PDB file of C-alpha atoms in Angstrom:
ATOM      1  CA  MET A   6      -9.408  31.649  16.180  1.00 49.00           C
ATOM      2  CA  ASN A   7     -10.582  32.068  12.601  1.00 64.00           C
ATOM      3  CA  ARG A   8     -12.332  29.429  10.927  1.00 83.00           C
ATOM      4  CA  LEU A   9     -10.935  27.762   7.995  1.00 91.00           C
ATOM      5  CA  ARG A  10     -12.196  28.168   4.538  1.00 92.00           C
ATOM      6  CA  GLU A  11     -14.887  25.416   3.542  1.00 93.00           C
ATOM      7  CA  ILE A  12     -12.589  23.316   0.936  1.00 94.00           C
ATOM      8  CA  GLU A  13     -15.199  22.491  -1.406  1.00 91.00           C
ATOM      9  CA  SER A  14     -15.627  26.318  -1.933  1.00 92.00           C
ATOM     10  CA  LEU A  15     -12.206  27.248  -3.028  1.00 93.00           C
ATOM     11  CA  PRO A  16     -11.574  26.979  -6.888  1.00 93.00           C
ATOM     12  CA  SER A  17      -9.293  23.951  -7.897  1.00 93.00           C
ATOM     13  CA  ILE A  18      -6.497  26.179  -8.921  1.00 93.00           C
ATOM     14  CA  GLU A  19      -6.489  27.885  -5.518  1.00 94.00           C
ATOM     15  CA  ARG A  20      -6.968  24.706  -3.580  1.00 95.00           C
ATOM     16  CA  GLN A  21      -3.672  23.471  -5.294  1.00 96.00           C
ATOM     17  CA  GLN A  22      -1.736  26.499  -4.513  1.00 95.00           C
ATOM     18  CA  LEU A  23      -2.702  26.312  -0.989  1.00 96.00           C
ATOM     19  CA  ILE A  24      -1.643  22.573  -0.838  1.00 97.00           C
ATOM     20  CA  ASN A  25       1.555  23.568  -2.465  1.00 96.00           C
ATOM     21  CA  HIS A  26       2.001  26.368   0.381  1.00 96.00           C
ATOM     22  CA  LEU A  27       1.019  23.974   3.142  1.00 97.00           C
ATOM     23  CA  LYS A  28       3.584  21.265   1.894  1.00 97.00           C
ATOM     24  CA  ALA A  29       6.370  23.445   3.137  1.00 96.00           C
ATOM     25  CA  PHE A  30       5.221  22.771   6.701  1.00 96.00           C
ATOM     26  CA  LYS A  31       5.738  18.902   6.228  1.00 96.00           C
ATOM     27  CA  LEU A  32       8.582  16.362   5.786  1.00 95.00           C
ATOM     28  CA  ASP A  33       8.948  15.088   2.259  1.00 96.00           C
ATOM     29  CA  GLU A  34       8.732  11.309   3.911  1.00 97.00           C
ATOM     30  CA  ARG A  35       5.074  12.723   5.102  1.00 96.00           C
ATOM     31  CA  LEU A  36       4.100  14.043   2.154  1.00 97.00           C
ATOM     32  CA  LYS A  37       4.980  10.801   0.085  1.00 97.00           C
ATOM     33  CA  THR A  38       2.705   8.903   2.671  1.00 97.00           C
ATOM     34  CA  PHE A  39      -0.235  11.007   2.013  1.00 97.00           C
ATOM     35  CA  GLU A  40       0.399  10.450  -1.569  1.00 97.00           C
ATOM     36  CA  ARG A  41       0.739   6.704  -1.273  1.00 97.00           C
ATOM     37  CA  VAL A  42      -2.449   6.293   1.126  1.00 97.00           C
ATOM     38  CA  ILE A  43      -4.815   8.526  -1.055  1.00 98.00           C
ATOM     39  CA  GLU A  44      -3.790   6.399  -3.914  1.00 98.00           C
ATOM     40  CA  GLY A  45      -5.492   3.233  -1.942  1.00 98.00           C
ATOM     41  CA  ARG A  46      -8.431   5.031  -1.020  1.00 98.00           C
ATOM     42  CA  THR A  47     -11.822   4.261  -2.248  1.00 98.00           C
ATOM     43  CA  ASN A  48     -15.738   5.164  -1.952  1.00 98.00           C
ATOM     44  CA  TYR A  49     -16.728   2.207  -4.102  1.00 98.00           C
ATOM     45  CA  PHE A  50     -17.255   0.160  -0.775  1.00 98.00           C
ATOM     46  CA  THR A  51     -18.287   1.925   2.316  1.00 98.00           C
ATOM     47  CA  VAL A  52     -19.270   0.528   5.980  1.00 98.00           C
ATOM     48  CA  MET A  53     -22.291   1.021   8.187  1.00 97.00           C
ATOM     49  CA  LEU A  54     -22.337   0.187  11.657  1.00 95.00           C
ATOM     50  CA  GLU A  55     -25.917   0.097  13.352  1.00 94.00           C
ATOM     51  CA  ASN A  56     -25.797   0.723  16.965  1.00 90.00           C
ATOM     52  CA  ILE A  57     -22.743  -0.917  18.164  1.00 88.00           C
ATOM     53  CA  VAL A  58     -22.926  -1.307  21.892  1.00 83.00           C
ATOM     54  CA  HIS A  59     -19.215  -1.178  22.791  1.00 82.00           C
ATOM     55  CA  PRO A  60     -17.245   1.728  21.587  1.00 80.00           C
ATOM     56  CA  HIS A  61     -14.134  -0.203  21.376  1.00 84.00           C
ATOM     57  CA  ASN A  62     -15.476  -2.504  18.764  1.00 87.00           C
ATOM     58  CA  ALA A  63     -16.438   0.393  16.772  1.00 87.00           C
ATOM     59  CA  SER A  64     -13.088   1.766  16.765  1.00 88.00           C
ATOM     60  CA  ALA A  65     -11.660  -1.401  15.935  1.00 91.00           C
ATOM     61  CA  VAL A  66     -13.762  -1.205  12.715  1.00 93.00           C
ATOM     62  CA  LEU A  67     -12.431   2.164  12.010  1.00 94.00           C
ATOM     63  CA  ARG A  68      -8.877   1.038  12.270  1.00 93.00           C
ATOM     64  CA  SER A  69      -9.845  -1.959   9.528  1.00 95.00           C
ATOM     65  CA  CYS A  70     -11.474   0.677   7.413  1.00 96.00           C
ATOM     66  CA  ASP A  71      -8.299   2.635   7.315  1.00 96.00           C
ATOM     67  CA  CYS A  72      -6.284  -0.342   6.875  1.00 95.00           C
ATOM     68  CA  PHE A  73      -8.179  -1.439   3.843  1.00 97.00           C
ATOM     69  CA  GLY A  74      -8.481   2.094   2.459  1.00 97.00           C
ATOM     70  CA  VAL A  75     -12.397   2.256   2.775  1.00 98.00           C
ATOM     71  CA  GLN A  76     -12.625   6.226   3.267  1.00 97.00           C
ATOM     72  CA  THR A  77     -15.976   6.765   4.660  1.00 97.00           C
ATOM     73  CA  VAL A  78     -17.959   5.082   7.525  1.00 96.00           C
ATOM     74  CA  HIS A  79     -21.667   5.724   8.501  1.00 96.00           C
ATOM     75  CA  LEU A  80     -22.291   5.413  12.167  1.00 94.00           C
ATOM     76  CA  VAL A  81     -25.903   4.780  13.208  1.00 94.00           C
ATOM     77  CA  ASP A  82     -26.092   5.448  16.900  1.00 90.00           C
ATOM     78  CA  ASP A  83     -29.578   5.855  18.573  1.00 88.00           C
ATOM     79  CA  ALA A  84     -28.110   6.460  21.893  1.00 82.00           C
ATOM     80  CA  ASP A  85     -25.982   9.218  20.817  1.00 71.00           C
ATOM     81  CA  ASN A  86     -23.204   7.835  22.938  1.00 67.00           C
ATOM     82  CA  TYR A  87     -20.376   6.720  20.452  1.00 62.00           C
ATOM     83  CA  ALA A  88     -16.886   8.007  20.952  1.00 62.00           C
ATOM     84  CA  VAL A  89     -13.880   6.954  19.501  1.00 59.00           C
ATOM     85  CA  ASN A  90     -11.263   4.869  21.603  1.00 48.00           C
ATOM     86  CA  ARG A  91      -8.070   6.286  20.319  1.00 53.00           C
ATOM     87  CA  LYS A  92      -5.853   3.432  21.565  1.00 47.00           C
ATOM     88  CA  VAL A  93      -8.040   1.065  19.685  1.00 42.00           C
ATOM     89  CA  ALA A  94      -8.471   3.201  16.505  1.00 43.00           C
ATOM     90  CA  MET A  95      -4.805   4.146  16.503  1.00 47.00           C
ATOM     91  CA  GLY A  96      -5.571   7.416  15.061  1.00 61.00           C
ATOM     92  CA  ALA A  97      -7.551   6.043  12.084  1.00 71.00           C
ATOM     93  CA  SER A  98     -10.591   8.125  12.881  1.00 79.00           C
ATOM     94  CA  LYS A  99      -8.654  11.255  12.165  1.00 90.00           C
ATOM     95  CA  TRP A 100      -7.947   9.932   8.393  1.00 94.00           C
ATOM     96  CA  LEU A 101     -11.382   8.903   7.762  1.00 96.00           C
ATOM     97  CA  HIS A 102     -14.732  10.545   7.005  1.00 95.00           C
ATOM     98  CA  LEU A 103     -17.443   9.707   9.757  1.00 94.00           C
ATOM     99  CA  LYS A 104     -21.101  10.500   8.938  1.00 95.00           C
ATOM    100  CA  ARG A 105     -23.061   9.960  12.260  1.00 93.00           C
ATOM    101  CA  TYR A 106     -26.840   9.598  12.351  1.00 95.00           C
ATOM    102  CA  SER A 107     -28.293   9.877  15.803  1.00 91.00           C
ATOM    103  CA  THR A 108     -30.878  12.847  15.701  1.00 91.00           C
ATOM    104  CA  PHE A 109     -33.181  11.565  13.229  1.00 92.00           C
ATOM    105  CA  SER A 110     -36.745   9.936  14.190  1.00 92.00           C
ATOM    106  CA  ASN A 111     -35.436   6.755  12.698  1.00 95.00           C
ATOM    107  CA  ASN A 112     -31.407   6.986  11.980  1.00 95.00           C
ATOM    108  CA  SER A 113     -31.164   3.748  10.300  1.00 96.00           C
ATOM    109  CA  GLU A 114     -33.795   4.470   7.733  1.00 97.00           C
ATOM    110  CA  THR A 115     -32.139   7.655   7.273  1.00 97.00           C
ATOM    111  CA  ALA A 116     -28.826   6.431   6.857  1.00 97.00           C
ATOM    112  CA  ILE A 117     -29.914   3.740   4.206  1.00 98.00           C
ATOM    113  CA  ALA A 118     -31.944   6.353   2.248  1.00 98.00           C
ATOM    114  CA  THR A 119     -28.767   8.614   2.227  1.00 98.00           C
ATOM    115  CA  LEU A 120     -26.598   5.784   0.871  1.00 98.00           C
ATOM    116  CA  LYS A 121     -28.954   4.620  -1.769  1.00 98.00           C
ATOM    117  CA  GLU A 122     -29.450   8.047  -2.683  1.00 98.00           C
ATOM    118  CA  ALA A 123     -25.560   8.228  -3.274  1.00 98.00           C
ATOM    119  CA  GLY A 124     -25.830   4.975  -5.324  1.00 98.00           C
ATOM    120  CA  TYR A 125     -24.855   2.322  -3.126  1.00 98.00           C
ATOM    121  CA  ARG A 126     -26.520  -1.056  -2.882  1.00 98.00           C
ATOM    122  CA  ILE A 127     -27.369  -1.993   0.857  1.00 98.00           C
ATOM    123  CA  VAL A 128     -25.514  -5.209   1.614  1.00 97.00           C
ATOM    124  CA  ALA A 129     -26.375  -6.550   4.898  1.00 96.00           C
ATOM    125  CA  THR A 130     -24.393  -8.778   6.771  1.00 91.00           C
ATOM    126  CA  THR A 131     -25.928 -11.970   8.577  1.00 86.00           C
ATOM    127  CA  PRO A 132     -24.646 -15.238   9.927  1.00 80.00           C
ATOM    128  CA  HIS A 133     -27.436 -17.209   8.542  1.00 73.00           C
ATOM    129  CA  LYS A 134     -26.158 -19.761   6.100  1.00 66.00           C
ATOM    130  CA  GLU A 135     -28.806 -19.503   3.407  1.00 78.00           C
ATOM    131  CA  ALA A 136     -27.253 -16.026   2.637  1.00 85.00           C
ATOM    132  CA  PRO A 137     -24.941 -15.701  -0.021  1.00 88.00           C
ATOM    133  CA  SER A 138     -21.190 -16.429   0.908  1.00 92.00           C
ATOM    134  CA  LEU A 139     -18.552 -13.774   0.831  1.00 94.00           C
ATOM    135  CA  SER A 140     -16.575 -15.481  -1.965  1.00 93.00           C
ATOM    136  CA  GLN A 141     -19.884 -15.409  -4.017  1.00 93.00           C
ATOM    137  CA  PHE A 142     -20.277 -11.574  -3.630  1.00 96.00           C
ATOM    138  CA  ASP A 143     -20.284  -9.717  -7.008  1.00 97.00           C
ATOM    139  CA  ILE A 144     -18.287  -6.594  -6.544  1.00 97.00           C
ATOM    140  CA  SER A 145     -18.794  -5.702 -10.349  1.00 97.00           C
ATOM    141  CA  LYS A 146     -22.727  -4.966  -9.544  1.00 97.00           C
ATOM    142  CA  GLY A 147     -21.987  -1.293  -8.134  1.00 97.00           C
ATOM    143  CA  PRO A 148     -20.839   0.573  -5.215  1.00 98.00           C
ATOM    144  CA  ALA A 149     -21.655  -1.305  -1.888  1.00 98.00           C
ATOM    145  CA  ALA A 150     -22.422  -0.268   1.534  1.00 98.00           C
ATOM    146  CA  PHE A 151     -21.893  -3.263   4.032  1.00 98.00           C
ATOM    147  CA  VAL A 152     -24.066  -3.047   7.093  1.00 97.00           C
ATOM    148  CA  PHE A 153     -23.130  -4.600  10.393  1.00 95.00           C
ATOM    149  CA  GLY A 154     -25.676  -4.545  13.301  1.00 91.00           C
ATOM    150  CA  THR A 155     -25.374  -4.698  16.947  1.00 86.00           C
ATOM    151  CA  GLU A 156     -23.007  -7.260  18.606  1.00 77.00           C
ATOM    152  CA  LEU A 157     -26.023  -9.023  20.604  1.00 77.00           C
ATOM    153  CA  THR A 158     -28.665  -9.156  17.744  1.00 82.00           C
ATOM    154  CA  GLY A 159     -27.057  -8.425  14.483  1.00 86.00           C
ATOM    155  CA  ILE A 160     -28.962  -5.745  12.246  1.00 92.00           C
ATOM    156  CA  SER A 161     -32.197  -4.354  12.913  1.00 92.00           C
ATOM    157  CA  SER A 162     -35.809  -5.222  11.453  1.00 94.00           C
ATOM    158  CA  VAL A 163     -35.397  -2.000   9.304  1.00 95.00           C
ATOM    159  CA  VAL A 164     -32.311  -2.731   7.622  1.00 95.00           C
ATOM    160  CA  GLU A 165     -33.307  -6.419   7.234  1.00 94.00           C
ATOM    161  CA  SER A 166     -36.406  -4.894   5.267  1.00 96.00           C
ATOM    162  CA  LEU A 167     -34.508  -2.357   3.179  1.00 97.00           C
ATOM    163  CA  ALA A 168     -31.542  -4.033   2.433  1.00 97.00           C
ATOM    164  CA  ASP A 169     -30.865  -4.887  -1.267  1.00 97.00           C
ATOM    165  CA  GLU A 170     -28.940  -7.947  -0.815  1.00 95.00           C
ATOM    166  CA  PHE A 171     -27.516 -10.335   2.035  1.00 95.00           C
ATOM    167  CA  ILE A 172     -23.916 -11.813   2.828  1.00 95.00           C
ATOM    168  CA  THR A 173     -22.409 -14.127   5.042  1.00 91.00           C
ATOM    169  CA  ILE A 174     -18.965 -15.368   6.022  1.00 88.00           C
ATOM    170  CA  PRO A 175     -19.054 -19.039   6.212  1.00 86.00           C
ATOM    171  CA  MET A 176     -18.175 -20.624   9.632  1.00 80.00           C
ATOM    172  CA  VAL A 177     -17.028 -24.604  10.027  1.00 76.00           C
ATOM    173  CA  GLY A 178     -16.296 -24.467  13.605  1.00 80.00           C
ATOM    174  CA  PHE A 179     -18.393 -24.520  16.885  1.00 64.00           C
ATOM    175  CA  THR A 180     -18.708 -20.973  17.020  1.00 71.00           C
ATOM    176  CA  GLU A 181     -21.629 -19.114  15.013  1.00 71.00           C
ATOM    177  CA  SER A 182     -19.713 -16.035  14.382  1.00 71.00           C
ATOM    178  CA  LEU A 183     -16.980 -13.878  14.311  1.00 80.00           C
ATOM    179  CA  ASN A 184     -16.193 -10.695  16.550  1.00 86.00           C
ATOM    180  CA  LEU A 185     -17.530  -7.770  15.001  1.00 89.00           C
ATOM    181  CA  SER A 186     -14.293  -6.124  14.221  1.00 90.00           C
ATOM    182  CA  VAL A 187     -12.956  -9.199  12.757  1.00 92.00           C
ATOM    183  CA  SER A 188     -15.974  -9.758  10.668  1.00 93.00           C
ATOM    184  CA  VAL A 189     -15.488  -6.335   9.103  1.00 95.00           C
ATOM    185  CA  ALA A 190     -11.794  -7.050   8.722  1.00 96.00           C
ATOM    186  CA  VAL A 191     -12.016 -10.471   6.909  1.00 95.00           C
ATOM    187  CA  LEU A 192     -15.169  -8.844   4.513  1.00 97.00           C
ATOM    188  CA  LEU A 193     -13.134  -5.998   3.362  1.00 98.00           C
ATOM    189  CA  GLN A 194      -9.502  -7.658   2.770  1.00 97.00           C
ATOM    190  CA  SER A 195     -11.737  -9.819   0.798  1.00 97.00           C
ATOM    191  CA  VAL A 196     -13.746  -7.401  -1.456  1.00 98.00           C
ATOM    192  CA  THR A 197     -10.899  -4.827  -1.710  1.00 98.00           C
ATOM    193  CA  ALA A 198      -8.322  -7.237  -2.879  1.00 97.00           C
ATOM    194  CA  ARG A 199     -10.501  -8.278  -5.519  1.00 98.00           C
ATOM    195  CA  LEU A 200     -11.301  -4.687  -6.237  1.00 98.00           C
ATOM    196  CA  HIS A 201      -7.640  -3.779  -6.914  1.00 97.00           C
ATOM    197  CA  LEU A 202      -7.290  -6.595  -9.141  1.00 97.00           C
ATOM    198  CA  SER A 203     -10.355  -5.578 -11.386  1.00 98.00           C
ATOM    199  CA  ASP A 204     -10.745  -3.190 -14.277  1.00 98.00           C
ATOM    200  CA  ILE A 205     -13.489  -1.145 -12.015  1.00 98.00           C
ATOM    201  CA  ASP A 206     -12.742   2.738 -11.505  1.00 98.00           C
ATOM    202  CA  TRP A 207     -12.614   2.387  -7.771  1.00 98.00           C
ATOM    203  CA  GLN A 208     -10.171   5.061  -6.861  1.00 98.00           C
ATOM    204  CA  LEU A 209     -11.218   8.610  -5.969  1.00 98.00           C
ATOM    205  CA  ASN A 210     -11.117  11.204  -8.695  1.00 97.00           C
ATOM    206  CA  TYR A 211      -8.988  14.253  -8.713  1.00 96.00           C
ATOM    207  CA  ASP A 212     -11.021  16.416  -6.955  1.00 96.00           C
ATOM    208  CA  GLN A 213     -11.430  14.043  -4.235  1.00 97.00           C
ATOM    209  CA  LYS A 214      -7.724  13.361  -3.812  1.00 97.00           C
ATOM    210  CA  GLN A 215      -7.311  16.906  -3.853  1.00 97.00           C
ATOM    211  CA  ASN A 216      -9.637  17.701  -1.336  1.00 97.00           C
ATOM    212  CA  LEU A 217      -8.594  15.016   0.862  1.00 97.00           C
ATOM    213  CA  PHE A 218      -4.856  15.824   0.490  1.00 97.00           C
ATOM    214  CA  LEU A 219      -5.651  19.396   1.793  1.00 97.00           C
ATOM    215  CA  GLU A 220      -7.794  18.277   4.602  1.00 96.00           C
ATOM    216  CA  TRP A 221      -5.132  15.695   5.772  1.00 97.00           C
ATOM    217  CA  LEU A 222      -2.387  18.685   5.756  1.00 97.00           C
ATOM    218  CA  ARG A 223      -4.695  20.700   7.823  1.00 96.00           C
ATOM    219  CA  LYS A 224      -5.056  18.150  10.264  1.00 94.00           C
ATOM    220  CA  SER A 225      -1.446  17.469  10.841  1.00 94.00           C
ATOM    221  CA  ILE A 226      -0.187  21.146  10.769  1.00 95.00           C
ATOM    222  CA  PRO A 227       0.074  23.191  14.145  1.00 95.00           C
ATOM    223  CA  HIS A 228      -1.405  26.754  13.905  1.00 94.00           C
ATOM    224  CA  ILE A 229      -3.112  25.896  10.534  1.00 95.00           C
ATOM    225  CA  SER A 230      -5.663  28.848  10.933  1.00 95.00           C
ATOM    226  CA  LEU A 231      -2.934  31.571  11.150  1.00 95.00           C
ATOM    227  CA  ILE A 232      -0.939  29.812   8.576  1.00 95.00           C
ATOM    228  CA  GLU A 233      -3.759  30.059   5.988  1.00 95.00           C
ATOM    229  CA  GLU A 234      -5.037  33.331   6.908  1.00 93.00           C
ATOM    230  CA  ARG A 235      -1.329  34.681   6.162  1.00 93.00           C
ATOM    231  CA  PHE A 236      -1.564  32.823   2.857  1.00 93.00           C
ATOM    232  CA  PHE A 237      -4.688  34.557   1.672  1.00 91.00           C
ATOM    233  CA  LYS A 238      -3.690  37.800   2.963  1.00 90.00           C
ATOM    234  CA  MET A 239      -0.590  37.521   0.662  1.00 85.00           C
ATOM    235  CA  ARG A 240      -2.550  36.610  -2.108  1.00 81.00           C
ATOM    236  CA  LEU A 241      -4.575  39.669  -1.916  1.00 78.00           C
ATOM    237  CA  GLU A 242      -1.612  42.056  -1.586  1.00 71.00           C
ATOM    238  CA  ARG A 243      -0.236  40.752  -4.677  1.00 66.00           C
TER     239      ARG A 243
END
Protein backbone atom coordinates (compact mmCIF):
# COMPACT_ATOMS: atom_id res chain seq x y z
CA MET A 1 0.00 0.00 0.00
CA ASN A 2 1.33 3.45 -0.91
CA ARG A 3 2.14 5.76 1.96
CA LEU A 4 0.09 8.93 2.27
CA ARG A 5 1.93 12.17 1.73
CA GLU A 6 2.79 14.18 4.82
CA ILE A 7 0.05 16.74 5.33
CA GLU A 8 2.51 19.47 6.37
CA SER A 9 4.51 18.94 3.15
CA LEU A 10 1.54 19.84 0.94
CA PRO A 11 1.15 23.50 -0.04
CA SER A 12 -1.98 25.09 1.43
CA ILE A 13 -3.69 25.37 -1.98
CA GLU A 14 -2.98 21.72 -2.77
CA ARG A 15 -4.21 20.65 0.66
CA GLN A 16 -7.48 22.47 0.06
CA GLN A 17 -7.87 20.93 -3.39
CA LEU A 18 -7.35 17.49 -1.87
CA ILE A 19 -9.89 18.25 0.87
CA ASN A 20 -12.43 19.34 -1.74
CA HIS A 21 -11.82 16.12 -3.65
CA LEU A 22 -12.20 13.91 -0.58
CA LYS A 23 -15.38 15.65 0.55
CA ALA A 24 -17.20 13.87 -2.27
CA PHE A 25 -16.67 10.60 -0.38
CA LYS A 26 -18.46 11.78 2.78
CA LEU A 27 -22.06 12.68 3.51
CA ASP A 28 -22.79 16.39 3.97
CA GLU A 29 -24.02 15.73 7.50
CA ARG A 30 -20.69 14.19 8.46
CA LEU A 31 -18.75 17.05 6.88
CA LYS A 32 -20.81 19.55 8.87
CA THR A 33 -19.99 17.61 12.04
CA PHE A 34 -16.27 17.84 11.23
CA GLU A 35 -16.58 21.59 10.69
CA ARG A 36 -18.54 22.10 13.91
CA VAL A 37 -16.13 20.06 16.03
CA ILE A 38 -13.02 21.73 14.60
CA GLU A 39 -14.40 25.14 15.57
CA GLY A 40 -14.42 23.94 19.18
CA ARG A 41 -10.93 22.45 19.17
CA THR A 42 -8.09 24.10 21.06
CA ASN A 43 -4.40 23.70 21.80
CA TYR A 44 -4.51 26.51 24.35
CA PHE A 45 -4.97 23.79 26.98
CA THR A 46 -3.49 20.32 26.89
CA VAL A 47 -3.38 17.36 29.27
CA MET A 48 -0.41 15.27 30.36
CA LEU A 49 -0.99 11.88 31.98
CA GLU A 50 1.92 10.44 33.96
CA ASN A 51 2.14 6.65 34.30
CA ILE A 52 -1.56 5.89 34.65
CA VAL A 53 -1.90 2.37 36.03
CA HIS A 54 -5.28 1.38 34.62
CA PRO A 55 -5.66 1.78 30.84
CA HIS A 56 -9.43 2.27 31.13
CA ASN A 57 -8.81 5.42 33.21
CA ALA A 58 -6.55 6.89 30.55
CA SER A 59 -9.11 5.98 27.89
CA ALA A 60 -11.84 7.74 29.86
CA VAL A 61 -9.60 10.82 30.02
CA LEU A 62 -9.27 10.79 26.22
CA ARG A 63 -13.04 10.75 25.98
CA SER A 64 -13.25 13.82 28.24
CA CYS A 65 -10.58 15.65 26.23
CA ASP A 66 -12.54 15.03 23.05
CA CYS A 67 -15.80 16.18 24.67
CA PHE A 68 -14.27 19.46 25.87
CA GLY A 69 -12.28 20.18 22.71
CA VAL A 70 -8.73 19.56 23.95
CA GLN A 71 -6.98 18.31 20.82
CA THR A 72 -3.65 17.04 22.17
CA VAL A 73 -2.87 14.67 25.03
CA HIS A 74 0.63 13.81 26.26
CA LEU A 75 1.06 10.27 27.61
CA VAL A 76 4.04 9.49 29.83
CA ASP A 77 4.30 5.70 30.07
CA ASP A 78 7.51 4.37 31.61
CA ALA A 79 6.26 0.78 31.37
CA ASP A 80 5.37 1.24 27.68
CA ASN A 81 2.17 -0.78 28.09
CA TYR A 82 -0.58 1.77 27.51
CA ALA A 83 -3.31 0.77 25.08
CA VAL A 84 -6.57 2.53 24.29
CA ASN A 85 -9.70 0.80 25.56
CA ARG A 86 -11.97 1.45 22.59
CA LYS A 87 -15.16 0.78 24.52
CA VAL A 88 -14.27 3.36 27.17
CA ALA A 89 -12.74 5.94 24.83
CA MET A 90 -15.75 5.65 22.48
CA GLY A 91 -13.49 6.31 19.49
CA ALA A 92 -12.11 9.54 20.96
CA SER A 93 -8.47 8.56 20.35
CA LYS A 94 -9.14 8.52 16.60
CA TRP A 95 -9.80 12.26 16.60
CA LEU A 96 -7.11 13.39 19.04
CA HIS A 97 -3.35 13.90 18.76
CA LEU A 98 -1.59 11.56 21.20
CA LYS A 99 2.06 12.24 22.00
CA ARG A 100 3.75 9.34 23.80
CA TYR A 101 6.86 9.38 25.98
CA SER A 102 8.08 5.87 26.81
CA THR A 103 11.60 5.50 25.39
CA PHE A 104 13.54 8.36 27.01
CA SER A 105 15.88 8.14 30.00
CA ASN A 106 13.39 10.31 31.89
CA ASN A 107 10.04 10.39 30.14
CA SER A 108 8.36 12.88 32.48
CA GLU A 109 11.23 15.34 32.25
CA THR A 110 11.28 15.05 28.45
CA ALA A 111 7.52 15.61 28.22
CA ILE A 112 7.67 18.67 30.44
CA ALA A 113 10.63 20.12 28.53
CA THR A 114 8.72 19.59 25.27
CA LEU A 115 5.64 21.33 26.67
CA LYS A 116 7.60 24.26 28.07
CA GLU A 117 9.42 24.71 24.76
CA ALA A 118 5.99 24.89 23.09
CA GLY A 119 5.03 27.74 25.44
CA TYR A 120 2.94 25.88 28.01
CA ARG A 121 3.02 26.55 31.74
CA ILE A 122 3.06 23.28 33.65
CA VAL A 123 0.09 23.09 36.01
CA ALA A 124 0.29 20.04 38.28
CA THR A 125 -2.88 18.77 39.90
CA THR A 126 -2.79 17.87 43.58
CA PRO A 127 -5.28 16.98 46.32
CA HIS A 128 -3.49 19.20 48.84
CA LYS A 129 -5.78 21.91 50.18
CA GLU A 130 -3.05 24.57 50.32
CA ALA A 131 -2.82 24.65 46.51
CA PRO A 132 -4.93 27.26 44.65
CA SER A 133 -8.40 25.96 43.87
CA LEU A 134 -9.74 25.37 40.39
CA SER A 135 -11.95 28.46 40.60
CA GLN A 136 -8.87 30.61 41.26
CA PHE A 137 -6.96 29.41 38.21
CA ASP A 138 -6.12 32.28 35.87
CA ILE A 139 -6.73 31.18 32.28
CA SER A 140 -5.43 34.48 30.89
CA LYS A 141 -1.79 33.91 31.89
CA GLY A 142 -1.14 31.80 28.81
CA PRO A 143 -1.45 28.23 27.49
CA ALA A 144 -1.48 25.56 30.18
CA ALA A 145 -0.63 21.86 30.36
CA PHE A 146 -2.54 20.15 33.17
CA VAL A 147 -0.58 17.23 34.59
CA PHE A 148 -2.32 14.30 36.28
CA GLY A 149 -0.31 11.61 38.05
CA THR A 150 -0.83 7.95 38.77
CA GLU A 151 -4.01 6.89 40.55
CA LEU A 152 -2.09 5.65 43.60
CA THR A 153 0.48 8.32 44.41
CA GLY A 154 -0.32 11.27 42.14
CA ILE A 155 2.35 13.29 40.35
CA SER A 156 6.00 12.26 40.59
CA SER A 157 8.75 14.21 42.34
CA VAL A 158 10.04 15.18 38.87
CA VAL A 159 6.75 16.85 37.97
CA GLU A 160 6.51 18.44 41.40
CA SER A 161 9.96 20.00 41.03
CA LEU A 162 9.41 21.24 37.47
CA ALA A 163 5.81 22.47 37.73
CA ASP A 164 5.15 26.18 37.31
CA GLU A 165 1.87 26.10 39.22
CA PHE A 166 -0.33 23.76 41.25
CA ILE A 167 -4.08 23.42 41.29
CA THR A 168 -6.61 21.47 43.34
CA ILE A 169 -10.31 20.62 43.11
CA PRO A 170 -11.80 21.43 46.55
CA MET A 171 -13.49 18.55 48.38
CA VAL A 172 -16.00 18.85 51.24
CA GLY A 173 -16.90 15.18 51.72
CA PHE A 174 -15.22 12.26 53.47
CA THR A 175 -13.43 11.16 50.29
CA GLU A 176 -10.11 12.93 49.67
CA SER A 177 -10.16 12.93 45.89
CA LEU A 178 -12.15 12.14 42.76
CA ASN A 179 -11.51 9.34 40.33
CA LEU A 180 -8.83 10.36 37.80
CA SER A 181 -11.11 10.61 34.78
CA VAL A 182 -13.74 12.49 36.78
CA SER A 183 -11.09 14.95 37.98
CA VAL A 184 -9.99 15.61 34.40
CA ALA A 185 -13.59 16.10 33.27
CA VAL A 186 -14.38 18.52 36.13
CA LEU A 187 -11.22 20.54 35.50
CA LEU A 188 -11.64 20.72 31.72
CA GLN A 189 -15.31 21.67 31.94
CA SER A 190 -14.41 24.57 34.21
CA VAL A 191 -11.45 25.97 32.29
CA THR A 192 -12.87 25.48 28.78
CA ALA A 193 -16.22 27.04 29.74
CA ARG A 194 -14.36 30.15 30.92
CA LEU A 195 -12.10 30.05 27.87
CA HIS A 196 -15.05 30.12 25.47
CA LEU A 197 -16.46 33.20 27.23
CA SER A 198 -13.14 35.04 27.18
CA ASP A 199 -11.50 37.21 24.52
CA ILE A 200 -8.49 34.87 24.38
CA ASP A 201 -7.52 33.64 20.91
CA TRP A 202 -7.96 29.96 21.80
CA GLN A 203 -9.10 28.37 18.54
CA LEU A 204 -6.88 26.60 16.04
CA ASN A 205 -5.48 28.81 13.28
CA TYR A 206 -6.38 28.36 9.61
CA ASP A 207 -3.54 25.96 8.78
CA GLN A 208 -4.20 23.85 11.87
CA LYS A 209 -7.90 23.59 11.03
CA GLN A 210 -7.12 22.69 7.41
CA ASN A 211 -4.60 20.04 8.45
CA LEU A 212 -6.97 18.54 11.01
CA PHE A 213 -9.88 18.43 8.57
CA LEU A 214 -7.73 16.55 6.05
CA GLU A 215 -6.46 14.22 8.76
CA TRP A 216 -10.02 13.36 9.83
CA LEU A 217 -11.10 12.80 6.23
CA ARG A 218 -8.22 10.40 5.73
CA LYS A 219 -9.12 8.46 8.88
CA SER A 220 -12.75 8.06 7.88
CA ILE A 221 -12.57 7.18 4.16
CA PRO A 222 -11.92 3.54 3.12
CA HIS A 223 -9.13 2.88 0.59
CA ILE A 224 -7.80 6.40 1.13
CA SER A 225 -4.33 5.57 -0.25
CA LEU A 226 -5.75 4.48 -3.59
CA ILE A 227 -8.07 7.50 -3.76
CA GLU A 228 -5.25 9.95 -3.09
CA GLU A 229 -2.93 8.18 -5.53
CA ARG A 230 -5.51 8.71 -8.29
CA PHE A 231 -5.98 12.34 -7.25
CA PHE A 232 -2.30 13.21 -7.56
CA LYS A 233 -1.99 11.20 -10.78
CA MET A 234 -4.82 13.20 -12.34
CA ARG A 235 -3.11 16.43 -11.30
CA LEU A 236 0.09 15.39 -13.07
CA GLU A 237 -1.78 14.50 -16.24
CA ARG A 238 -3.46 17.89 -16.55
